[in-house]
Short mmCIF file of C-alpha atoms in Angstrom, two decimals:
data_model
loop_
_atom_site.label_atom_id
_atom_site.label_comp_id
_atom_site.label_asym_id
_atom_site.label_seq_id
_atom_site.Cartn_x
_atom_site.Cartn_y
_atom_site.Cartn_z
CA MET A 1 38.45 -27.86 19.76
CA SER A 2 40.16 -26.30 17.32
CA THR A 3 43.96 -27.01 17.68
CA VAL A 4 47.38 -26.84 15.64
CA TYR A 5 46.49 -30.36 14.62
CA GLU A 6 43.41 -29.39 12.73
CA ALA A 7 45.01 -26.14 11.38
CA ALA A 8 47.83 -28.96 10.09
CA ALA A 9 45.29 -30.93 7.65
CA LEU A 10 44.06 -27.39 6.41
CA LEU A 11 47.44 -25.49 5.31
CA PRO A 12 48.45 -25.87 1.68
CA GLY A 13 52.30 -26.56 0.83
CA PRO A 14 54.76 -23.77 1.07
CA ALA A 15 54.73 -22.67 -2.28
CA GLU A 16 51.39 -22.11 -2.21
CA LEU A 17 51.09 -20.95 1.35
CA ARG A 18 53.69 -17.86 0.43
CA VAL A 19 52.13 -17.03 -2.75
CA TYR A 20 48.77 -16.37 -0.59
CA LEU A 21 50.45 -14.77 2.40
CA ARG A 22 52.20 -12.38 -0.17
CA ALA A 23 48.87 -11.68 -1.53
CA LEU A 24 47.41 -10.78 1.94
CA ALA A 25 50.24 -8.39 2.54
CA VAL A 26 49.26 -6.79 -0.71
CA LEU A 27 45.88 -6.40 -0.29
CA ASP A 28 46.19 -5.02 3.29
CA ALA A 29 48.63 -2.67 2.30
CA THR A 30 46.42 -1.48 -0.70
CA ILE A 31 42.80 -1.32 1.02
CA GLY A 32 44.61 0.52 4.15
CA ASP A 33 45.47 3.88 4.00
CA ASP A 34 48.32 3.70 6.90
CA PRO A 35 50.87 1.31 7.00
CA GLN A 36 51.39 1.05 10.80
CA PHE A 37 47.76 -0.27 10.95
CA CYS A 38 48.02 -3.05 8.55
CA VAL A 39 48.00 -6.58 10.19
CA TYR A 40 49.58 -8.50 7.42
CA ALA A 41 53.01 -8.09 6.12
CA PHE A 42 55.68 -9.66 3.75
CA ASN A 43 59.28 -9.26 4.18
CA ALA A 44 61.15 -10.78 1.31
CA ASP A 45 64.78 -9.97 2.84
CA TRP A 46 64.01 -11.37 6.42
CA GLY A 47 67.60 -12.94 6.73
CA PRO A 48 70.29 -14.60 4.30
CA GLY A 49 67.96 -16.71 2.22
CA GLU A 50 65.00 -16.09 3.82
CA GLU A 51 61.48 -14.28 3.95
CA ALA A 52 58.80 -13.94 6.39
CA ALA A 53 55.19 -13.07 6.28
CA LEU A 54 54.00 -11.38 9.52
CA MET A 55 50.43 -10.88 11.09
CA ASP A 56 49.91 -8.39 14.11
CA ASN A 57 46.76 -7.68 15.10
CA GLY A 58 47.79 -4.86 17.65
CA SER A 59 46.40 -6.45 20.60
CA GLY A 60 49.03 -8.63 21.61
CA ASP A 61 48.42 -11.88 19.31
CA ASP A 62 50.69 -12.28 16.18
CA PHE A 63 52.22 -14.97 13.90
CA SER A 64 55.05 -15.68 11.90
CA VAL A 65 55.68 -17.75 8.60
CA LEU A 66 59.71 -17.97 8.11
CA PHE A 67 60.56 -19.43 4.90
CA ALA A 68 64.23 -20.76 5.01
CA PRO A 69 66.23 -22.98 2.55
CA ALA A 70 65.96 -25.64 5.59
CA GLY A 71 62.10 -25.33 5.32
CA VAL A 72 59.20 -23.42 6.89
CA LEU A 73 58.53 -22.80 10.49
CA ILE A 74 54.80 -21.24 11.37
CA ARG A 75 54.98 -19.51 15.22
CA GLY A 76 51.82 -18.17 16.71
CA PHE A 77 50.97 -16.51 19.64
CA ASP A 78 47.64 -15.99 21.42
CA HIS A 79 48.07 -13.61 24.44
CA GLU A 80 44.72 -14.68 26.08
CA SER A 81 45.85 -18.66 25.76
CA ALA A 82 45.90 -20.82 28.71
CA MET A 83 49.31 -22.14 27.21
CA SER A 84 51.01 -18.73 26.94
CA PRO A 85 54.49 -18.60 28.65
CA TYR A 86 52.78 -15.64 30.52
CA GLY A 87 50.38 -17.83 32.13
CA THR A 88 52.28 -20.13 33.50
CA ASP A 89 53.79 -20.31 37.03
CA ASP A 90 57.50 -20.89 35.12
CA GLU A 91 57.34 -18.97 32.46
CA GLU A 92 57.76 -21.75 29.70
CA VAL A 93 56.61 -22.27 26.67
CA TRP A 94 53.89 -24.96 26.78
CA PRO A 95 55.41 -28.83 26.71
CA GLY A 96 55.25 -30.14 23.50
CA VAL A 97 54.65 -27.31 21.63
CA VAL A 98 57.98 -26.58 20.04
CA ASP A 99 60.16 -29.70 21.58
CA GLU A 100 60.12 -31.65 18.42
CA VAL A 101 61.04 -28.49 16.29
CA PRO A 102 63.99 -29.96 13.76
CA ALA A 103 67.45 -28.88 14.68
CA ALA A 104 67.65 -27.04 11.31
CA LEU A 105 64.96 -24.90 11.93
CA LEU A 106 65.21 -23.82 15.46
CA PRO A 107 67.06 -20.64 14.48
CA LEU A 108 63.68 -19.66 13.00
CA LEU A 109 62.30 -20.13 15.94
CA ASN A 110 64.41 -18.47 18.65
CA ASP A 111 64.76 -15.54 16.62
CA PRO A 112 65.31 -12.33 18.89
CA ALA A 113 62.35 -10.77 17.02
CA PHE A 114 59.96 -13.03 18.75
CA ARG A 115 61.34 -12.76 22.33
CA ASP A 116 60.14 -9.96 24.22
CA GLU A 117 62.77 -7.54 25.82
CA GLY A 118 64.04 -9.02 29.33
CA LEU A 119 62.39 -12.67 28.65
CA ASP A 120 64.00 -15.93 27.71
CA PHE A 121 61.37 -17.67 26.22
CA THR A 122 59.76 -17.43 22.26
CA ARG A 123 56.55 -15.59 22.46
CA VAL A 124 55.08 -18.89 21.27
CA THR A 125 51.69 -21.04 21.68
CA VAL A 126 51.33 -22.79 18.43
CA CYS A 127 53.91 -24.12 15.89
CA LEU A 128 54.12 -25.89 12.88
CA TRP A 129 56.97 -26.74 10.48
CA ARG A 130 58.21 -28.41 7.29
CA GLU A 131 61.61 -29.02 6.45
CA THR A 132 62.65 -28.96 2.77
CA GLY A 133 61.62 -32.27 0.93
CA ASP A 134 58.87 -33.00 3.50
CA THR A 135 55.52 -34.01 2.23
CA ALA A 136 53.16 -32.36 5.45
CA TRP A 137 53.14 -30.19 8.12
CA ARG A 138 54.34 -31.64 11.36
CA THR A 139 53.89 -30.48 14.94
CA GLY A 140 54.03 -31.69 18.28
CA SER A 141 53.12 -35.14 18.57
CA ALA A 142 51.69 -35.35 21.95
CA ILE A 143 50.32 -31.88 23.18
CA ASP A 144 48.10 -32.08 26.26
CA PHE A 145 45.95 -29.08 25.80
CA PRO A 146 43.92 -27.53 28.40
CA VAL A 147 40.77 -28.38 28.72
CA GLY A 148 37.66 -26.09 28.32
CA HIS A 149 38.87 -23.96 25.45
CA GLU A 150 37.29 -23.76 21.96
CA SER A 151 40.67 -23.10 20.49
CA PRO A 152 43.42 -23.56 23.45
CA ASP A 153 46.58 -22.86 21.57
CA GLY A 154 44.66 -19.82 19.72
CA SER A 155 45.24 -21.56 16.16
CA GLY A 156 41.80 -21.40 15.74
CA PHE A 157 41.75 -17.68 14.99
CA LEU A 158 45.07 -17.06 14.38
CA PHE A 159 45.14 -18.85 11.05
CA HIS A 160 41.87 -18.36 10.02
CA LEU A 161 42.69 -16.80 6.72
CA LEU A 162 45.25 -19.55 6.40
CA THR A 163 43.19 -22.59 6.51
CA ASP A 164 40.22 -21.06 4.82
CA ARG A 165 41.66 -18.98 1.91
CA SER A 166 38.42 -18.21 -0.20
CA PRO A 167 38.48 -14.85 -1.76
CA GLU A 168 34.88 -14.58 0.13
CA THR A 169 36.60 -14.94 3.32
CA VAL A 170 39.48 -12.52 2.87
CA GLN A 171 36.92 -10.06 1.56
CA ALA A 172 35.10 -10.57 4.78
CA HIS A 173 38.12 -10.01 6.58
CA PHE A 174 38.94 -7.18 5.34
CA GLU A 175 35.94 -5.61 5.04
CA ASP A 176 35.02 -5.93 8.84
CA TYR A 177 38.58 -4.64 9.68
CA TYR A 178 38.57 -1.65 7.75
CA GLU A 179 34.77 -1.24 8.21
CA ARG A 180 33.86 -0.44 4.32
CA PRO A 181 33.08 -2.73 0.93
CA VAL A 182 35.78 -4.40 -0.65
CA PRO A 183 34.75 -5.45 -4.35
CA LEU A 184 35.52 -9.49 -4.47
CA ASP A 185 36.61 -9.22 -7.96
CA ALA A 186 39.68 -7.53 -7.05
CA VAL A 187 40.29 -9.81 -4.14
CA ARG A 188 40.33 -12.52 -6.30
CA HIS A 189 42.77 -10.93 -8.76
CA VAL A 190 45.44 -10.05 -6.02
CA LEU A 191 44.90 -13.50 -4.64
CA ALA A 192 45.45 -15.11 -8.01
CA GLY A 193 48.75 -13.48 -8.25
CA HIS A 194 47.96 -10.46 -10.93
CA PRO A 195 49.65 -6.99 -10.10
CA VAL A 196 47.91 -4.39 -8.82
CA THR A 197 47.05 -2.15 -11.48
CA PRO A 198 45.59 1.41 -11.23
CA ALA A 199 42.24 -0.25 -11.67
CA ILE A 200 42.51 -2.51 -9.02
CA ALA A 201 44.07 -0.20 -6.37
CA ALA A 202 41.31 2.06 -6.99
CA ALA A 203 38.58 -0.49 -6.63
CA LEU A 204 40.28 -1.68 -3.54
CA SER A 205 41.48 1.99 -2.00
CA PRO A 206 39.25 4.40 -3.36
CA ASP A 207 39.35 7.41 -1.05
CA GLU A 208 43.25 7.04 -1.65
CA VAL A 209 42.91 7.35 -5.62
CA SER A 210 40.13 10.07 -5.45
#
């Protein structure tokens, strides 16, 4: 079973994660030929002192990684998860998932952007956080996961590019999504934090440049 507990052990620190998520957004925007089909995005002006890395696969699954002075909050939603608020009788967030989120980070979790219109709960099946100065990612400490599911909270597929950050894995993701070859050297270049030069842009999106 793959859950938030395994994800927490595989995530890098906030600074490294921020650089990596920015790189994913740059790769998606450069490889893709239409911004509306990009899965990964990075908003450097989400709120006062806040930045947001966002993933939306267009099929009802999404996550946000919110960077703020008080710390970082990761919220994910798997629409097919047995832990979805939509799948419970009372339309409540699954017990234990967000109960222990520190008060300083609750405004990030309760952002209206992550609530569907007319509903009074945050769209979440998996949540992690790390307050500024902390040395580890935190999660609900006693989540009773439903049995019979490989990844009951959706963390296994929602965060697969966050827990396996190898250039080869990133390359495979974008080749599968865009259904064309993506050069590994160009992926490595962007993941290393280097700027997208005309040559790199041409390698990643030859149709756009030609």
